[in-house]
PDB file of C-alpha atoms in Angstrom:
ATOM      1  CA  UNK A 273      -4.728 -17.189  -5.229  1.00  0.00           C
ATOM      2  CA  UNK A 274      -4.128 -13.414  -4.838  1.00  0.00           C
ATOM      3  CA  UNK A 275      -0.770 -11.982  -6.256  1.00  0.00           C
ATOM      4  CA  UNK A 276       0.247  -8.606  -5.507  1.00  0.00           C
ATOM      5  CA  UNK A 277       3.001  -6.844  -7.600  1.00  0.00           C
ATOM      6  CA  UNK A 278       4.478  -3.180  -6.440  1.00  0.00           C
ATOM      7  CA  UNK A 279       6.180  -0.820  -8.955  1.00  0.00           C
ATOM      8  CA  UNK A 280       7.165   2.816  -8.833  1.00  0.00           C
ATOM      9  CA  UNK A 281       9.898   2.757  -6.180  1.00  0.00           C
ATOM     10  CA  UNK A 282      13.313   4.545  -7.084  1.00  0.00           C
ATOM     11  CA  UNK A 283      15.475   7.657  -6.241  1.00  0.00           C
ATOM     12  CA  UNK A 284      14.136  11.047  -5.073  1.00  0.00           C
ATOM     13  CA  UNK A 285      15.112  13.696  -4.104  1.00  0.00           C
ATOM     14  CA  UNK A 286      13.648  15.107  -0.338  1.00  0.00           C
ATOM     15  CA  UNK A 287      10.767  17.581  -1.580  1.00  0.00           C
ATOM     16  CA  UNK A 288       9.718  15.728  -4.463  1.00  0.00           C
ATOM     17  CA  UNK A 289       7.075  13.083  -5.039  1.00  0.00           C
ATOM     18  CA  UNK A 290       6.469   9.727  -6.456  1.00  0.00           C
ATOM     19  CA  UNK A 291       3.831   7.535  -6.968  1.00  0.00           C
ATOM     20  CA  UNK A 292       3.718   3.765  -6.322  1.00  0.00           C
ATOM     21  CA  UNK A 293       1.299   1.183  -7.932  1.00  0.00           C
ATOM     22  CA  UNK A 294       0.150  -2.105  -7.122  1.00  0.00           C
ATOM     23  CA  UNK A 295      -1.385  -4.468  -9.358  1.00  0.00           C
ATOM     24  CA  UNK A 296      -3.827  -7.657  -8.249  1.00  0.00           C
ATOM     25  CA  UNK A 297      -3.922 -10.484  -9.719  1.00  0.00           C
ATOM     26  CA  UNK A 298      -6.341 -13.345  -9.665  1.00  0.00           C
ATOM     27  CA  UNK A 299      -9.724 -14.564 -10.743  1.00  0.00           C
ATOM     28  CA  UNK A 300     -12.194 -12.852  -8.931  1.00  0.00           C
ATOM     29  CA  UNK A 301      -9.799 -11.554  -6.495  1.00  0.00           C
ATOM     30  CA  UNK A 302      -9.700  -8.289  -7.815  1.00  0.00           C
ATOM     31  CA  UNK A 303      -9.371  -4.811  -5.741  1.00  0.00           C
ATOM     32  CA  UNK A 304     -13.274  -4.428  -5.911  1.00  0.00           C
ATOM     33  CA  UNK A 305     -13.800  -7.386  -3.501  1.00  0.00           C
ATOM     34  CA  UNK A 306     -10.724  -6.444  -1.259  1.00  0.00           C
ATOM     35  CA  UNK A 307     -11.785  -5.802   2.078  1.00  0.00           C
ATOM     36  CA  UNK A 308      -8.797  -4.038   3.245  1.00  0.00           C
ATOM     37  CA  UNK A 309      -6.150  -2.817   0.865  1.00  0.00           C
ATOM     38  CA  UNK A 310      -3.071  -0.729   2.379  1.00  0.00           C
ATOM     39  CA  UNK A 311       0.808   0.254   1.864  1.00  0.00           C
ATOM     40  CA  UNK A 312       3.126  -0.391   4.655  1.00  0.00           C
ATOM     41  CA  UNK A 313       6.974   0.190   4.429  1.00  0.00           C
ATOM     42  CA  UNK A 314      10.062  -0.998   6.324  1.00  0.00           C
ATOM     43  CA  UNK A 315      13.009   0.654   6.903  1.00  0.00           C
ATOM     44  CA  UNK A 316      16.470  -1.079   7.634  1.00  0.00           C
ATOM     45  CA  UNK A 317      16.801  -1.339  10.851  1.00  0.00           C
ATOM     46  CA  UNK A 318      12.812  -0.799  12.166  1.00  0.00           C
ATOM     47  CA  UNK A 319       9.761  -2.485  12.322  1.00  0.00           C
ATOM     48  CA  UNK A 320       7.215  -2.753   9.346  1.00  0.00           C
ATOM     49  CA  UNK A 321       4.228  -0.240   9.834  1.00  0.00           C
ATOM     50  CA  UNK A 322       1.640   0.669   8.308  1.00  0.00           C
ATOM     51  CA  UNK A 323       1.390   4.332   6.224  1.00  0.00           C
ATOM     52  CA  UNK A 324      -1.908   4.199   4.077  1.00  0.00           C
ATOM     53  CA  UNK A 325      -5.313   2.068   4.589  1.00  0.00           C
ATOM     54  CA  UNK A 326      -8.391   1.386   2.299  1.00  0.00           C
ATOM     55  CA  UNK A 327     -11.272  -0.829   3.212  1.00  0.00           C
ATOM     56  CA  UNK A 328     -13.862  -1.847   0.825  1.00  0.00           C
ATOM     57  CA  UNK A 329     -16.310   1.007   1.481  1.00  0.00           C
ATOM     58  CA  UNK A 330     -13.413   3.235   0.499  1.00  0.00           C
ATOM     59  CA  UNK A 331     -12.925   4.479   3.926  1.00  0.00           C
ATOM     60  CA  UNK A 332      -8.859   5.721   4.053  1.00  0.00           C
ATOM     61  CA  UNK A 333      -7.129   5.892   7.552  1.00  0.00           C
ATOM     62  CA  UNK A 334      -3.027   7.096   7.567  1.00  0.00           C
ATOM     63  CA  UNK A 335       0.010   6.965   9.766  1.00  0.00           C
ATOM     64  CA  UNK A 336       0.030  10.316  11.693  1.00  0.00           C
ATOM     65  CA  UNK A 337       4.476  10.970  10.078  1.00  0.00           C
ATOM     66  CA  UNK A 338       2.725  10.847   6.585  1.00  0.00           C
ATOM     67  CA  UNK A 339      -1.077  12.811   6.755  1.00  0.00           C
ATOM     68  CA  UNK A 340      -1.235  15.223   4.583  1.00  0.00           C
ATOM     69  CA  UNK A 341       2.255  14.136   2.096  1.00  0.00           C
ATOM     70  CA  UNK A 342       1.043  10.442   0.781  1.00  0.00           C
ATOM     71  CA  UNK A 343      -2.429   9.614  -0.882  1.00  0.00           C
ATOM     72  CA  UNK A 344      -3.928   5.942  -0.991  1.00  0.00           C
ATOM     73  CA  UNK A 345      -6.314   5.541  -4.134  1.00  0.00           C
ATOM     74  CA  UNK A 346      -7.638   2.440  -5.727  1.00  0.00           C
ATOM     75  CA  UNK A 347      -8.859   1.810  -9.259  1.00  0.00           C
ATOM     76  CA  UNK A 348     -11.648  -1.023  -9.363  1.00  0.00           C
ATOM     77  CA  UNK A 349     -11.448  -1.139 -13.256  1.00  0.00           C
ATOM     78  CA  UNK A 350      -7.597  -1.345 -13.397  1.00  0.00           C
ATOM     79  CA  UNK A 351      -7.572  -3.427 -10.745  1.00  0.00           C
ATOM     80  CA  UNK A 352      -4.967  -1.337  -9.180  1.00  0.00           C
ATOM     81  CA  UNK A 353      -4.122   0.460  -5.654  1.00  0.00           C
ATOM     82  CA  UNK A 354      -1.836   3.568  -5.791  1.00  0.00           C
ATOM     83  CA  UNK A 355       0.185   5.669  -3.236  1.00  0.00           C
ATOM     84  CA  UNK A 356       0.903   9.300  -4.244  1.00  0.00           C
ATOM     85  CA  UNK A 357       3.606  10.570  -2.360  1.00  0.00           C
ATOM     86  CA  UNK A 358       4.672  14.221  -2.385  1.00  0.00           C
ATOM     87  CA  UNK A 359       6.897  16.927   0.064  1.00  0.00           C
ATOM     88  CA  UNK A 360       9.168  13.180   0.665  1.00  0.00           C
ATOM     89  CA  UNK A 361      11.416  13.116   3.179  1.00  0.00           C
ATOM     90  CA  UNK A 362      14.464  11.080   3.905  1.00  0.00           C
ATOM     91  CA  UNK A 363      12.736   9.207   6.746  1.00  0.00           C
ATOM     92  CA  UNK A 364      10.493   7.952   3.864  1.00  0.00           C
ATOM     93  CA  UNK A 365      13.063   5.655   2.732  1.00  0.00           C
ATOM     94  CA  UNK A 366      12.289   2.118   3.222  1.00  0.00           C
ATOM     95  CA  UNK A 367      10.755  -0.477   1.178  1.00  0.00           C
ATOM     96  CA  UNK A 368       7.313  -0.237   0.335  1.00  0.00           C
ATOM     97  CA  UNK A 369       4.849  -3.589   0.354  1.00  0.00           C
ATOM     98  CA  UNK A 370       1.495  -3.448  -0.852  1.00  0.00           C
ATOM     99  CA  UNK A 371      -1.246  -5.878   0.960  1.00  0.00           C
ATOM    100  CA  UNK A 372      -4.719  -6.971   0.618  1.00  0.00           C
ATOM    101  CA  UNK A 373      -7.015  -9.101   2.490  1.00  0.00           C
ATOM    102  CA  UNK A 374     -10.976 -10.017   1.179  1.00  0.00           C
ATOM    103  CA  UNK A 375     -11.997 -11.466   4.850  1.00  0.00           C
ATOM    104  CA  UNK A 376     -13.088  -8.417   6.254  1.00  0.00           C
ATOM    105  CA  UNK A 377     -12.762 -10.262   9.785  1.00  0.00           C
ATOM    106  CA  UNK A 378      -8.683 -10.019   9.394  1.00  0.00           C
ATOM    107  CA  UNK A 379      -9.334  -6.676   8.413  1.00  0.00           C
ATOM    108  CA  UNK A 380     -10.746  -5.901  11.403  1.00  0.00           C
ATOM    109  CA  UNK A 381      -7.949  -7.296  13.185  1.00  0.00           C
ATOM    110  CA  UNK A 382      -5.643  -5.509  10.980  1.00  0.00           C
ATOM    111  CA  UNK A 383      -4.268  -8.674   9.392  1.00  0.00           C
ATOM    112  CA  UNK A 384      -3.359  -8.939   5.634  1.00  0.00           C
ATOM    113  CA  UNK A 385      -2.644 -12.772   4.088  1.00  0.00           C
ATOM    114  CA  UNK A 386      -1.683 -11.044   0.641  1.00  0.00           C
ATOM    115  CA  UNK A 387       1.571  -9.360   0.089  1.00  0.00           C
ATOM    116  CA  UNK A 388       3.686  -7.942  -2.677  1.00  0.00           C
ATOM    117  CA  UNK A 389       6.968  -8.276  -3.019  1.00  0.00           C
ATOM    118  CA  UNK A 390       8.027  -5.089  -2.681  1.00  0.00           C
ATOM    119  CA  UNK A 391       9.690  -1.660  -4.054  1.00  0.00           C
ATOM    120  CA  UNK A 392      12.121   0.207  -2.765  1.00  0.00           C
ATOM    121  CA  UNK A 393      11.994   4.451  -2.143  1.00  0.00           C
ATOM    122  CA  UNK A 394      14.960   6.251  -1.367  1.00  0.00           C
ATOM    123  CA  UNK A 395      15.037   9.870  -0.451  1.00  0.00           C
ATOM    124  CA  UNK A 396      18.295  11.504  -0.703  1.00  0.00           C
ATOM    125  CA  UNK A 397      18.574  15.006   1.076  1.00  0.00           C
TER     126      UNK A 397
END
């Protein structure tokens, strides 16, 4: 079973940065064998989207609002996926959910079975 657990989210200021990590958990589930790893957020009020995509040949795809401010990274040893965010904006408040899939079919289709729980960023202006 693959568990995915979020941490980082909190109060910021618009301009400043933060950085949110995701740990996996479960044998032989790890982030090396993910397929697809990516951060997605959700605003109150709007749909979930995506922001930030990994696959497993560490190919990184993001949301046109955040190119160039967030940064998806993924440590195989720590068994860990990060998001970097910097110049934050208030629009950039929602909560954040990591997710994960290792069928790279679902992948394909964009489809994730794993989610965290998720962690809240708010950007005050």
């Amino acid at each position: 079973q693959v568990r995915l657990r979020e941490s980082g989210g909190g109060s910021v200021q618009a301009g400043g940065s933060a950085r949110l990590s995701c740990a996996a958990f479960g044998y032989a589930y790890s982030t090396y064998y993910m397929a697809c790893m990516a951060w997605f957020r959700q605003a109150v009020g709007k749909e979930r989207e995506g922001v930030a995509f990994i696959n497993g040949d560490d190919r990184i795809t993001y949301e046109d609002s955040v190119k160039g401010r967030f940064t998806i990274s993924k440590d195989n040893a720590d068994e860990m996926l990060y998001l970097y965010m910097d110049s934050l904006k208030p629009e950039d408040t929602a909560m954040y959910y990591c997710a994960a899939d290792y069928d790279s079919a679902l992948c394909a289709m964009g489809r994730y079975r794993y989610w965290g729980q998720g962690t809240q960023v708010t950007v005050s202006s």
